[in-house]
Each structure stands twice: as structure tokens, then as C-alpha cells.
XYZ file of C-alpha atoms in Angstrom:
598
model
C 77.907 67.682 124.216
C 80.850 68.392 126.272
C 82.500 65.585 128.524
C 81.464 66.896 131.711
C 78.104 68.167 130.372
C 76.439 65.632 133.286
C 78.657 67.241 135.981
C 77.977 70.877 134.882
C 74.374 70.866 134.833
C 74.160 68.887 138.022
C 76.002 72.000 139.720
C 72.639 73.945 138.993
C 69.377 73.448 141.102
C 66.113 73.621 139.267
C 65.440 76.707 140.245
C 67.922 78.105 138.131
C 70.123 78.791 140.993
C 74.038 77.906 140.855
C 74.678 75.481 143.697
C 77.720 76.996 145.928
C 76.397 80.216 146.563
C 72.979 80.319 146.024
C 72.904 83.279 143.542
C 70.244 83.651 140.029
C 72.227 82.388 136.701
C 71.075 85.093 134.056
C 68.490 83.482 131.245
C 70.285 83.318 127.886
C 73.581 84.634 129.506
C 77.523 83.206 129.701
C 77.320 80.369 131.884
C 80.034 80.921 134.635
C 83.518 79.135 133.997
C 83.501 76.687 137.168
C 86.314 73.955 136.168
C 89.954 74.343 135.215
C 89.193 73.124 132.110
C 86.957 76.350 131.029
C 89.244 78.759 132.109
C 92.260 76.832 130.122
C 89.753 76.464 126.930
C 88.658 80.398 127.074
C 92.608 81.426 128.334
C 93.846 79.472 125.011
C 90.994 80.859 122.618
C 91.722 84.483 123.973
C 95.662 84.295 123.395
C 94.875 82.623 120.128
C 92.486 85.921 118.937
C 94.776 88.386 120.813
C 98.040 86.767 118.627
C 96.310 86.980 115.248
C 96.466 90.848 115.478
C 99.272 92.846 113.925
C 98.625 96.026 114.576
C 97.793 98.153 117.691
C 94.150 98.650 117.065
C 93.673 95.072 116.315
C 95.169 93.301 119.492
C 93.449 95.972 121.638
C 90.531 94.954 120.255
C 90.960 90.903 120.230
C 91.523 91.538 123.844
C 88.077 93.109 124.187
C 86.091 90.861 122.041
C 87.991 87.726 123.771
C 86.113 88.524 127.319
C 83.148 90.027 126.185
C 81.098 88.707 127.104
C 82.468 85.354 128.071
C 84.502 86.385 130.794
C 83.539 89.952 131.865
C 79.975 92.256 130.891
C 82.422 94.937 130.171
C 86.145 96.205 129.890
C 88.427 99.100 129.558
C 91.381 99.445 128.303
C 94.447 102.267 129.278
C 97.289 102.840 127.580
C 100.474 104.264 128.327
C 100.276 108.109 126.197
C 102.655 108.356 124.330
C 103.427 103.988 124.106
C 107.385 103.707 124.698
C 109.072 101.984 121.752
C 111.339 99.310 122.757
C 114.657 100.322 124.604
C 113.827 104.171 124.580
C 113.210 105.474 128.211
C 110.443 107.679 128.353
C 110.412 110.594 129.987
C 107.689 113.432 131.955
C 104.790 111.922 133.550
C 102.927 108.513 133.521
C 100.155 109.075 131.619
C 97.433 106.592 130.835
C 94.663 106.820 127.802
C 91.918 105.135 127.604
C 92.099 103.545 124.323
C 89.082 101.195 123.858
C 86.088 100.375 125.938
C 83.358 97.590 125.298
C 80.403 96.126 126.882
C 77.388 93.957 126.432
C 74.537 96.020 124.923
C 71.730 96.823 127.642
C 68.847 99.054 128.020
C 69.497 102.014 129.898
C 69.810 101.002 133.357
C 71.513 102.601 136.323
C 71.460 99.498 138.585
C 74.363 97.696 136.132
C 76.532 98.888 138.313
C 78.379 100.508 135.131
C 76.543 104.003 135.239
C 76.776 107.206 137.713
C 73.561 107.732 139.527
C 74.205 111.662 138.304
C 74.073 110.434 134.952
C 72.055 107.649 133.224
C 72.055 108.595 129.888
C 75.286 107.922 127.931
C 75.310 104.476 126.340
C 79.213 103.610 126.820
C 81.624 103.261 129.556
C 84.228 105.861 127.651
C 81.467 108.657 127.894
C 81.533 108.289 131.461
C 85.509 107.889 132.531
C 88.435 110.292 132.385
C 89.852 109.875 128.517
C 93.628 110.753 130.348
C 94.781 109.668 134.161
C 98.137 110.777 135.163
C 99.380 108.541 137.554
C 100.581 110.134 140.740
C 104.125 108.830 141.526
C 103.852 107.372 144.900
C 100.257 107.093 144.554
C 97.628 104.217 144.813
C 97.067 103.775 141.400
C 101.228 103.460 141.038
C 101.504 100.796 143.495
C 99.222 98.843 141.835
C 100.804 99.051 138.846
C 104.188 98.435 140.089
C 102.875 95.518 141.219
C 101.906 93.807 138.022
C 99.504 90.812 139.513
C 95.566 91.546 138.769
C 93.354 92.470 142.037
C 90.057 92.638 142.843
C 88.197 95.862 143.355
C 87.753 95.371 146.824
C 91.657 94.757 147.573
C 92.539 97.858 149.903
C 94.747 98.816 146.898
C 92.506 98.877 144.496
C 89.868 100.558 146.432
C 92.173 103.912 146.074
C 93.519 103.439 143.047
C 90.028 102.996 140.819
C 88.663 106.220 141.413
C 92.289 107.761 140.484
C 92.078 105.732 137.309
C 87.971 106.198 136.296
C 87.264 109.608 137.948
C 85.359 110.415 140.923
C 81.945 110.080 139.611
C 82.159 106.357 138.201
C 80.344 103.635 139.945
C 82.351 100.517 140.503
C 80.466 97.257 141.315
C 81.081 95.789 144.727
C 82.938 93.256 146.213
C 84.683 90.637 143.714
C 83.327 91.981 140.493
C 85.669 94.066 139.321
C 89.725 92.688 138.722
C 92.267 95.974 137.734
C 95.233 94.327 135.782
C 98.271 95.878 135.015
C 99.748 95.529 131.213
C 103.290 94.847 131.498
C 105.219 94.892 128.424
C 109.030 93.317 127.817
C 110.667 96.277 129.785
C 107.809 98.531 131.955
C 104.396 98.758 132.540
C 102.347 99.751 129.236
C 99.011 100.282 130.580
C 95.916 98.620 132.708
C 92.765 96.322 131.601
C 89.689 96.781 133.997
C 87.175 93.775 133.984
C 83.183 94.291 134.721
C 80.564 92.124 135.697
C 76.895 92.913 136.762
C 75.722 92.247 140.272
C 73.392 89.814 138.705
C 76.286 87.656 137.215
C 78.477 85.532 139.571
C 81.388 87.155 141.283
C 84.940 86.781 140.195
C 86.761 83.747 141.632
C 90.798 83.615 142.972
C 91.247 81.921 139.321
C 90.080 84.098 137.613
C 93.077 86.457 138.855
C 95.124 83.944 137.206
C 92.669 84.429 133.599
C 93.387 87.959 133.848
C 96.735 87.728 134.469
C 97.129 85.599 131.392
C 95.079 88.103 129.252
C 96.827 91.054 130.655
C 100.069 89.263 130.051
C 99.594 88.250 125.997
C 97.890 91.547 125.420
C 101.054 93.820 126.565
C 103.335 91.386 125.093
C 101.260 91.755 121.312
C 101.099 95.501 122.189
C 105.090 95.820 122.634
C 105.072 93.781 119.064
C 102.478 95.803 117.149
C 104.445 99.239 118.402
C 107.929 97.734 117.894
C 106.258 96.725 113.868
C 104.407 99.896 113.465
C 107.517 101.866 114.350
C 109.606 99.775 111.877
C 107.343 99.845 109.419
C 107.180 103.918 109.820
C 111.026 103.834 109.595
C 111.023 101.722 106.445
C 108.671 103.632 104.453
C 110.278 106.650 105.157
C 113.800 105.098 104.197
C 112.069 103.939 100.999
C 110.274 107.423 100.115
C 112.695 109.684 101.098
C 114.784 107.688 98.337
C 112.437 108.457 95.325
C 112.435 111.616 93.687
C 110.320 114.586 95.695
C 109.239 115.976 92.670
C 110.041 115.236 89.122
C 112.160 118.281 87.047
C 110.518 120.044 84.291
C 112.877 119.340 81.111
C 112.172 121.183 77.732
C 109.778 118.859 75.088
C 108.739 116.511 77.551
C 106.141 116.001 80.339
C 106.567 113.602 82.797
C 104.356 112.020 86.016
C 104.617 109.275 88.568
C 103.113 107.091 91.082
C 104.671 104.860 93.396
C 102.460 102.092 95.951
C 103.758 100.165 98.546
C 103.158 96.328 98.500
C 100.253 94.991 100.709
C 101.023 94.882 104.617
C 102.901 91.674 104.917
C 105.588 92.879 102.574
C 105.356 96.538 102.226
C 109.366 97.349 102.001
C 110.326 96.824 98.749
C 113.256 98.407 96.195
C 111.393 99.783 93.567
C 112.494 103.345 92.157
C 112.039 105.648 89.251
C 114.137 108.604 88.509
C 113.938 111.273 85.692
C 117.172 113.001 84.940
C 117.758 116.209 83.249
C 121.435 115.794 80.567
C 122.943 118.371 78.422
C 121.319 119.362 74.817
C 118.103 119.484 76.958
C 117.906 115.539 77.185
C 116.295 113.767 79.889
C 117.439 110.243 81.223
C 114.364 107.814 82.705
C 115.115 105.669 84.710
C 112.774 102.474 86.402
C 114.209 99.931 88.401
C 113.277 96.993 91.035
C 115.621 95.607 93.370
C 115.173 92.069 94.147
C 113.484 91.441 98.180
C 111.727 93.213 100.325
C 113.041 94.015 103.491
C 115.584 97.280 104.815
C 118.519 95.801 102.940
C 116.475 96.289 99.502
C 115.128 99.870 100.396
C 118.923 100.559 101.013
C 120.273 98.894 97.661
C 117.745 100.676 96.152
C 118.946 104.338 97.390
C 122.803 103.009 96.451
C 122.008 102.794 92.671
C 120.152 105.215 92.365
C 122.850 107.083 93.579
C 124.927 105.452 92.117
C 122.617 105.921 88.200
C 122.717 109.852 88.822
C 126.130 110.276 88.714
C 126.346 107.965 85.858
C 123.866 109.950 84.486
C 125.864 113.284 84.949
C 128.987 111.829 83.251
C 126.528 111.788 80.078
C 127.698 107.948 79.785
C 125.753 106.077 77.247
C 122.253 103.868 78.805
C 124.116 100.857 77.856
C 127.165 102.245 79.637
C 125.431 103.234 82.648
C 123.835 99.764 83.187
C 127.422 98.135 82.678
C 128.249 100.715 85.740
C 125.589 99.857 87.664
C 126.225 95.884 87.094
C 130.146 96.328 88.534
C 128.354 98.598 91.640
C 125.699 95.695 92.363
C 128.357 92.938 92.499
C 130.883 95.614 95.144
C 127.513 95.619 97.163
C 127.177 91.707 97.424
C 127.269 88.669 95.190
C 123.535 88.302 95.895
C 122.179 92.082 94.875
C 120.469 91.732 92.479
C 118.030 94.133 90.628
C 116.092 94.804 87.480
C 116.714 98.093 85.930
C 115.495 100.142 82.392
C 117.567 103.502 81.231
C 116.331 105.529 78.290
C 117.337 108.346 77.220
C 115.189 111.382 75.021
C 116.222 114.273 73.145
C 113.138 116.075 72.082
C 115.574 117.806 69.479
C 115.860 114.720 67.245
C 112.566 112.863 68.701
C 114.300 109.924 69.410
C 115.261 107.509 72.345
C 117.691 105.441 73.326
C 116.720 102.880 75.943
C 119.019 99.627 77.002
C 117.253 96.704 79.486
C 118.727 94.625 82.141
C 116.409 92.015 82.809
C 113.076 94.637 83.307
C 109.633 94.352 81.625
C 109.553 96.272 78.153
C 108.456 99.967 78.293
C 105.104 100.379 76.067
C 104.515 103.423 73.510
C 101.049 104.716 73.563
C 101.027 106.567 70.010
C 98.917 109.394 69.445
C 96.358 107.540 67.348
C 95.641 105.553 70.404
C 97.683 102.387 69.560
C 99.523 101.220 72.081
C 102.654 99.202 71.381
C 105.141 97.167 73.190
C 108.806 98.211 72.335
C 111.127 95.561 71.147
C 114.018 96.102 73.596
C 117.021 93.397 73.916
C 115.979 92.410 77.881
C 119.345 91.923 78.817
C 120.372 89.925 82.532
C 119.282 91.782 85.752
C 121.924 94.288 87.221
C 124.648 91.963 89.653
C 124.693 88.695 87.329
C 128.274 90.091 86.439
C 129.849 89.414 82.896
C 127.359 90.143 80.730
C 127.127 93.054 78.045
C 124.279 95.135 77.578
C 122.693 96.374 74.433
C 120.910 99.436 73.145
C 118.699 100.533 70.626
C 117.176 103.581 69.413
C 113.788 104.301 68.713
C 111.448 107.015 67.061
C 109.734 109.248 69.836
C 107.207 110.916 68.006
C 105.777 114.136 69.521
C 102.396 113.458 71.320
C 103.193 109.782 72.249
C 103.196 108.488 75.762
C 106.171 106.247 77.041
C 105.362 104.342 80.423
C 108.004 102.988 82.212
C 107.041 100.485 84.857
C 108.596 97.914 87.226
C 106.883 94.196 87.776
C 104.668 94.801 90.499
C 101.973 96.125 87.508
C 101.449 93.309 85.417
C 102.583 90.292 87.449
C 100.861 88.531 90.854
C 100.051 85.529 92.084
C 96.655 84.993 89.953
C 98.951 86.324 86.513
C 102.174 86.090 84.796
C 104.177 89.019 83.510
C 103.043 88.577 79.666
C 99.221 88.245 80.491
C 99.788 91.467 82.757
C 101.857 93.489 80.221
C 98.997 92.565 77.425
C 96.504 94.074 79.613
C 98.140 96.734 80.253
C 98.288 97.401 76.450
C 94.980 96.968 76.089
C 94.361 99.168 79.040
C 96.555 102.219 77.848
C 94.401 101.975 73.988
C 91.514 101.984 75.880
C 91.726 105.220 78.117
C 92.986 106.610 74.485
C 89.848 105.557 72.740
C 87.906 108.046 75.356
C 89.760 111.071 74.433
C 89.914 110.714 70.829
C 92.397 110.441 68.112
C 93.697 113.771 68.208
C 93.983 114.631 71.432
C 95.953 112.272 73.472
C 94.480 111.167 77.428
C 95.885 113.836 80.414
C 98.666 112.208 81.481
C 97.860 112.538 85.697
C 94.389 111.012 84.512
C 95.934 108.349 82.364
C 98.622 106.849 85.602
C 95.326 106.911 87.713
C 93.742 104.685 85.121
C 96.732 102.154 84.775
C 96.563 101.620 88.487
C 93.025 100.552 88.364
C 93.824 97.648 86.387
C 95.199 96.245 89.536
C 92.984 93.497 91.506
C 92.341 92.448 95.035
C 95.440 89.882 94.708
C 97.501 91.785 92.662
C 99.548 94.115 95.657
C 102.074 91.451 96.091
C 105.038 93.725 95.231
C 105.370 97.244 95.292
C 104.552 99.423 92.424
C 106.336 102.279 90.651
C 105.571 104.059 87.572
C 106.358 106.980 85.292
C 105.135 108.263 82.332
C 106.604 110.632 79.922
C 104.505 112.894 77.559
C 106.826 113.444 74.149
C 106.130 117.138 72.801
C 109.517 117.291 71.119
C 110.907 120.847 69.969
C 110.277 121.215 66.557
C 113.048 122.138 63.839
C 111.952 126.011 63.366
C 112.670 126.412 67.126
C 116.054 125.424 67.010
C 119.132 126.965 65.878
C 122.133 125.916 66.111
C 126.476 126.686 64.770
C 129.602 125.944 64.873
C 132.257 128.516 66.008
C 136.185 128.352 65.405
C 137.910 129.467 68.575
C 138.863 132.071 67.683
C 139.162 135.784 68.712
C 136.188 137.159 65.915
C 133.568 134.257 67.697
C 131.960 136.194 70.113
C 131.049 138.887 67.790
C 129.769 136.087 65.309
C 127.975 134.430 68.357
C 126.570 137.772 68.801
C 125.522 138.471 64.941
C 123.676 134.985 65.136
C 121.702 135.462 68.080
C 120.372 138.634 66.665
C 119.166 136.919 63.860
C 117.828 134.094 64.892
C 115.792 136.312 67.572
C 114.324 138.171 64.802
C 113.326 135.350 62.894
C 111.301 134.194 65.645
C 110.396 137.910 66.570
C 111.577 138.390 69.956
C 113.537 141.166 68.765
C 112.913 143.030 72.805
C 114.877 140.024 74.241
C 118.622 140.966 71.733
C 120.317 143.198 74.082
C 120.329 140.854 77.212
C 121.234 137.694 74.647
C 123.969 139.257 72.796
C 125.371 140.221 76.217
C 124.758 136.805 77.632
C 125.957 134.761 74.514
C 129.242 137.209 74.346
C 130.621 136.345 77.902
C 129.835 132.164 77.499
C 131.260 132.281 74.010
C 134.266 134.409 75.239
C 134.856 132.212 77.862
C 134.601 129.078 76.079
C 137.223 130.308 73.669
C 139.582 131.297 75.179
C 140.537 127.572 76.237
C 139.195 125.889 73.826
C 141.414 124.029 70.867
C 138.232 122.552 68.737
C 135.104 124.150 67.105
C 132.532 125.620 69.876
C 128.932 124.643 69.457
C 126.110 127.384 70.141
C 122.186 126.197 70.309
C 119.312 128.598 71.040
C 116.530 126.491 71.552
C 113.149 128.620 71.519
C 110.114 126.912 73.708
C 108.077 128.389 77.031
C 111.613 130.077 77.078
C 114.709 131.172 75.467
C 117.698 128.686 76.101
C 120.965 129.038 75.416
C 123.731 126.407 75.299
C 127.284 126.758 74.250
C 129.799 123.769 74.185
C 133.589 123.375 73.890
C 135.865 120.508 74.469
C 137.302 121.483 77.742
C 136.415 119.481 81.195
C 137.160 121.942 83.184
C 133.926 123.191 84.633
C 133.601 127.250 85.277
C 133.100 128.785 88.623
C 131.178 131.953 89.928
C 133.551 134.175 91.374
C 133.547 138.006 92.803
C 135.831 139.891 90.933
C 138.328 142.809 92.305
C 137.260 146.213 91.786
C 141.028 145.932 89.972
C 140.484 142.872 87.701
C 140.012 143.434 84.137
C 137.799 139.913 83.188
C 136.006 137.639 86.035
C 132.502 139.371 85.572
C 130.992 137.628 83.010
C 129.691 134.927 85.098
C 128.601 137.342 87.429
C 126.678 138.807 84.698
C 124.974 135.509 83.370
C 123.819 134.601 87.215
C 122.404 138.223 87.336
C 120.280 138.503 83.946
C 119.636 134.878 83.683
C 116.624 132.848 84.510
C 118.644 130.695 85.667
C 122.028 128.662 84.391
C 124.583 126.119 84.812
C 127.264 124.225 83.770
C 127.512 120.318 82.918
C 130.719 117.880 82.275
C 130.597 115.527 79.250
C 132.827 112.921 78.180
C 134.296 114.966 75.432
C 134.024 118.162 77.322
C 131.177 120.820 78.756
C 128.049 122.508 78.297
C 127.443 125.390 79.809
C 123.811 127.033 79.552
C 121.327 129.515 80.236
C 117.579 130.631 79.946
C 115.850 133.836 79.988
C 112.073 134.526 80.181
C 110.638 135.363 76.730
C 108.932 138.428 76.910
């Protein structure tokens, strides 16, 4: 029983009647809010349920449930269309949406006071008011709204200003049962709140202006918040996306697939990235890593070494080189960036891979048979600890096994530690094997789609990224490859051994445009060139071509003179080719092309 229980029920006669003004308390209804000390209970409830939303949707709706029924038989909410975002000014018209509407179920009735004569049937107040007001600049509605303080309906104000705001055809209660409230956010005027009750319910009191200023006030200020977070939010997962890879390249002998996930909604920025880079001799360079945090600063680390890894990557630096790189970058960036991060490197040519760790969960090797197997890799110290070597090792990459790169967001949470999640994700990869057989390992879309299901309600603390690399290799009978003296008689031996090879693997049609190809980069490499050049045809959904020579110097495509004897061969190679290009090493170039095999 409530302290003033006594007092309250003394204000009622027994005829059910409420004692100052003589009018019928509704069976089973709210009981009016008399004393101060109702209206500060219900005014500190409300802000309480109005504060625990986050996003737009939710406050709206705290504000509706709050004073429904308790305070009001019904309410609508406007909203500014489209909601300003902090200091931006907007510009055009003031236009108001009616964003949520709610109301205490009733039969159909059109003496509420909530339905048009015209039209009894709808069920809700939205079916009968205008979805979009513009507000008239000078207008009724304007002044009202400039004025920020709640009125009653029946304030000379309000009077023109409601049937701007619901329409023409929208009943309003009489006298004091209907309060219009402006929402005023940190810098303007967001929208209005319009509070019901039934003729049969007591009027509105002057305190209550004071309620509805409260709720108006707490609901614009959480509506500022929720746009100012959304909009953040928005900007941050952007930042963060835009950073990953688009889509991943198709490199010869390998197939490769990814998934990313943002952590739950209380810490969705994070600084997890994967990368797949292509490298000469039709290598490809994985990369996962996780930088420590969550928050803008992360998402931004996170795009710096990545950067940062593809050039690394470019200069055809060893993995254990590139994570020494990467170390020295993290530690320019801050003496508290840190970050987790696994290289690898595969060349489908001798199925193998190197792969060096700093500080990152250990990739696992789903084998053909359907054993999965968790490689032994030295895990190193995160990326930014400074003064610390890094190790690598190299591994057999048979063709047909799976590799899966991941960063900790998989296998650890709050309800698991990282070894308990990495075992069952082991036993999760030989499972989805088991379904498709021995022979035949699992599609590998279909098998990153399984992984993720492993995760649990409580297991979205972090964010999540993943790839997955399918080894086909290039097998030995598709690969030829010589060495050629620089000399002057090498491009007619490049020649002689392209026709060979192509009729060993009978794709004889494809020798004129080869020879012709394989002449000009041979010629070219050369004529500069002061150790033996290496030629490769490689023979898989096409015909590549790579020729290598110790000189840096990378070559350009240039429009020769109608007077210039050399200059065209380049020309030639962009012309005929599928397409081509040119890559530094550390002990000189590649340059390389492919041609559809007809």
C-alpha cells in the first residue's frame, strides 16, 4: 500500500465519482495522477524507459509505451523528415513525419473522440492523420513550435495549429484533453508529441504541462543521441568496410573466399582485416590480422597496415620480413598500437607455404581426407611490441586441402577461451568434411557459412573475419620452365621453346601469337640484362607467360614514332594479350602475360 493510500481513496465519493469536479473515474482504468508525488514517480519512470533506448526506433517507442496508458489514452509522434544530424543546418522546408502512433485498444467507437465521424472504421490513429505536414513558415503550427512549452488544445494557438498538423478531417477532443508539445533537440526543434485522453477520463491539469514538458524534453534529447550514434556508427562501418578487400583476385591454383561480421552493437568498430595478394611466379600472399580496440582509431590502424602489408607484399619481401616491417610501422603509429597479424605465402607450383605469426591464432589445414589439423606455427609477439624477431616455416600444401585463416573473434568469447574455440573449430571443419565424402572436398562458400554457425548467442563480442583458401596447385606437366643467357640468339630460343612446349600440350592454334609475344618480352629483357633470364609457361584455365631478368627497372607502355625502329613491342603485348604486367622483386622483375587458350 502506498503512503498516502488513505488520502487518495478519500478523494473519491462512493459513487465512483472523483471529488473536485464531479466527473465518472473509468472501471479498471489509470487512476488520475492528483499529487506531486505521482507525476514525479511516472516523470522519473518515463525518463528512466525513454534513456534505456539506443537507437531511434527504440526511444520513440519508450516514449509511447511510458504514457500509454498511464498518462494519456493515446499519442503521436512527428518527426522532423529528414532528422538534422548535429551541427549540420538543414535546409528546404520544415517537414514533419509522423513516425509512431499508439493507443489503448478499444472497440470501434466514434465517440472516443479519436475517430472522424466520416470514418469509423480504421483501428489506429496513423490511418487517420496526414503521414507528412509541412509546416508553413509564419504559420500557426510554427509559432507553436518556436515556442517550445507544451499547450493545451484549446490554447488559441493550438486551436490553428492542430488541424495544420493532423489534417482537416481529424477529430480533436475538447477543452483540456489534448497537450501539443514541441521536441526540441540540443540545437532546433526536432519534431512534436500530441497527448490524447477520452472525454470519459479526467481532463489534463496545468501540471501536467510541466509532465509533458519533461517527456518532450528527454525524448528529443535521446533522439539527438540515437541520430548523432546511428550516424557514427554508419560512418564507422563504412570506414571499416571500405578498408577490406571489395572482392578477392582470382590467382592461378588456388581458390579463395571470405566473410567478415561486425561485433554485437555495443562494440561494433573493430580492426579486423584479411587481404589476399597476388606475387610474381603466380604466388598469392594471405594475409589475417586483428588490431587491438574497438573504436575509429582501430578501424584506422587497421587501413594503415594493411596498406602498409601490400606494399610489403609488392616488394616480394619474405612473410617473416614483412611482419618485421609491419612491427617498425606499428611502433611510428604509437607506442600503444598494437595488433595481431598472420602472413603466408603459396605457390601452387611447388605446393608449398610459407606462413610466419605474430601473436595470431594458428591457421588450421582441412586435408582432403577430411582431417583437419592445426598447423604448428612459431606464434611470435603481436605486431608493435618492438624488438622481437619473427620466424617462418614452410609447410606442404597439398592440392585439394583447405587453409582457413581466421582472427580471434571465432573461437574466443566470454563463455570460452581461445584453445576450447580453436578445438571446435577443428572438429567443426572434419565434420562439414565427413558430409561430402572423402574424395570430394566441402564447397568452399558452403563450408565459411558452416564455420560461422559454430558461433553462439554470447560469442559476438569481437568482430569476425575469415578467409579460406582452396589449394588446387598446378601440376608438374603444366609447367615449363628455362633458363636463357642474355644473349642476342635468346629470343629465337625463347621462341623454339614455346613452340614446343605448346605442342606437347596441343595447343598448337595458340604458336603464332606466343612466339610473337615471348620474342618482344625476351628481347626486351635482354637487352639489359647481365645474368641468365628465366622463361615459365604455366598452362591452366589459360596460357601464362612469365619472363624474369635481374634488372629493377620496371618497363613502360609507350606510343612509338611512326620513325622509331623498336618501342612497339609493348604495344604489341597490351594488344594480343589477355591481359599483362610487370612486377619488381628484390633481385629484379617479372614481367608477364596471359592469353585465352583456344
Amino acid at each position: 500500500m502506498q503512503p498516502d493510500a488513505d488520502q487518495d481513496r478519500s478523494a473519491r465519493t462512493q459513487r465512483g465519482k472523483e471529488r473536485r469536479t464531479g466527473q465518472s473515474l473509468p472501471q479498471g482504468g489509470p487512476m488520475p495522477m492528483r499529487r506531486d508525488g505521482d507525476r514525479l514517480r511516472f516523470v522519473g519512470a518515463a525518463t528512466r524507459r525513454i534513456a534505456r533506448g539506443i537507437d531511434l526506433d527504440e526511444i520513440v517507442m519508450g516514449l509511447c509505451r511510458a504514457t500509454v496508458p498511464t498518462f494519456s489514452d493515446a499519442i503521436l509522434v512527428y518527426l522532423r523528415d529528414p532528422l538534422p544530424v548535429g551541427d549540420e543546418r538543414p535546409t528546404g522546408p520544415l517537414v514533419l513525419r509522423l513516425r509512431r502512433t499508439d493507443r489503448i485498444p478499444e472497440e470501434r467507437d466514434t465517440e472516443g473522440g479519436f475517430l472522424p465521424l466520416a470514418r469509423p472504421e480504421p483501428d489506429e490513429l496513423s490511418a487517420m492523420t496526414a503521414e507528412l505536414c509541412e509546416v508553413r513558415q509564419g504559420g500557426a503550427l510554427a509559432e507553436v513550435l518556436r515556442g517550445v512549452r507544451p499547450v493545451f488544445a484549446d490554447a488559441p494557438a493550438a486551436r490553428a495549429a492542430l488541424p495544420e498538423l493532423l489534417g482537416d478531417d481529424m477529430a480533436v477532443p475538447s477543452g483540456q484533453r489534448a497537450i501539443l508539445a514541441p521536441l526540441r533537440g540540443r540545437r532546433r526543434v526536432i519534431g512534436a508529441a500530441l497527448f490524447l485522453r477520452r472525454p470519459e477520463r479526467i481532463a489534463f491539469e496545468a501540471d501536467d504541462l510541466l509532465v509533458a514538458a519533461q517527456l518532450a524534453t528527454h525524448s528529443a534529447l535521446g533522439i539527438d543521441k540515437a541520430v548523432l550514434y546511428g550516424r557514427e556508427a554508419y560512418i564507422a562501418d563504412e570506414l571499416q568496410r571500405t578498408m577490406l578487400p571489395e572482392t578477392l583476385p582470382r590467382p592461378t591454383g588456388v581458390r579463395l573466399a571470405s566473410r567478415y561480421l561486425p561485433a554485437a552493437e555495443t562494440a561494433r568498430v573493430g580492426g579486423d582485416w584479411y587481404d589476399a595478394i597476388p606475387l610474381p611466379g603466380s604466388r598469392v600472399a594471405l594475409v589475417v590480422g586483428d588490431v587491438m580496440g574497438h573504436s575509429m582509431t582501430s578501424a584506422a590502424i587497421m587501413g594503415q597496415l594493411r596498406t602498409t602489408a601490400q606494399t610489403l607484399a609488392g616488394l616480394d619481401l619474405p612473410p617473416q620480413e614483412v611482419l618485421h616491417h609491419l612491427d617498425e610501422q606499428a611502433q611510428r603509429l604509437g607506442t600503444d598500437r598494437m595488433a595481431t597479424c598472420l602472413y603466408a605465402v603459396y605457390d601452387p607450383v611447388s605446393h608449398r607455404i610459407t606462413i610466419a605469426n605474430a601473436g595470431h591464432p594458428p591457421p588450421v589445414l582441412l586435408h582432403l581426407g577430411g582431417r583437419a589439423e592445426v598447423l604448428r606455427v612459431p606464434p611470435g609477439a603481436p605486431i608493435g611490441v618492438g624488438g622481437v624477431d619473427f620466424e617462418a616455416v614452410e609447410l606442404d600444401a597439398p592440392a585439394g586441402a583447405t587453409l582457413l585463416l581466421y582472427t580471434d573473434g571465432l573461437v574466443e568469447s566470454r563463455l570460452r577461451d581461445v584453445w576450447t574455440g580453436i578445438e571446435q573449430l577443428r572438429e567443426k571443419l572434419a565434420a562439414t568434411a565427413a558430409l561430402t565424402g572423402p574424395d570430394h572436398p566441402p564447397p568452399l562458400e558452403a563450408l565459411c557459412d558452416e564455420v560461422l554457425d559454430m558461433l553462439g548467442p554470447g560469442d559476438r563480442d569481437d568482430d569476425i573475419a575469415l578467409l579460406a583458401a582452396r589449394f588446387d596447385g598446378i601440376a608438374p606437366s603444366d609447367v615449363a620452365y628455362w633458363f636463357l643467357e642474355p644473349e642476342d640468339a635468346a629470343p629465337g630460343r625463347a621462341r623454339r621453346l614455346a613452340r614446343r612446349a605448346l605442342a606437347r600440350w596441343g595447343m598448337e592454334d595458340m604458336t603464332d601469337s606466343v612466339e610473337l609475344l615471348v620474342s618482344e618480352v625476351v628481347t626486351n629483357a635482354v637487352r639489359y640484362a647481365s645474368r641468365p633470364v628465366t622463361l615459365r609457361l604455366l598452362r591452366t584455365d589459360v596460357l601464362r607467360c612469365e619472363v624474369g631478368d635481374d634488372v629493377p627497372q620496371l618497363p613502360r607502355l609507350r606510343q612509338a614514332r611512326a620513325t622509331d625502329e623498336g618501342g612497339r613491342g609493348l604495344y604489341l603485348v597490351n594488344k594480343l594479350a589477355r591481359r599483362w604486367g610487370a612486377t619488381r622483386l628484390s633481385t629484379g622483375k617479372v614481367v608477364w602475360f596471359e592469353l585465352n587458350r583456344g
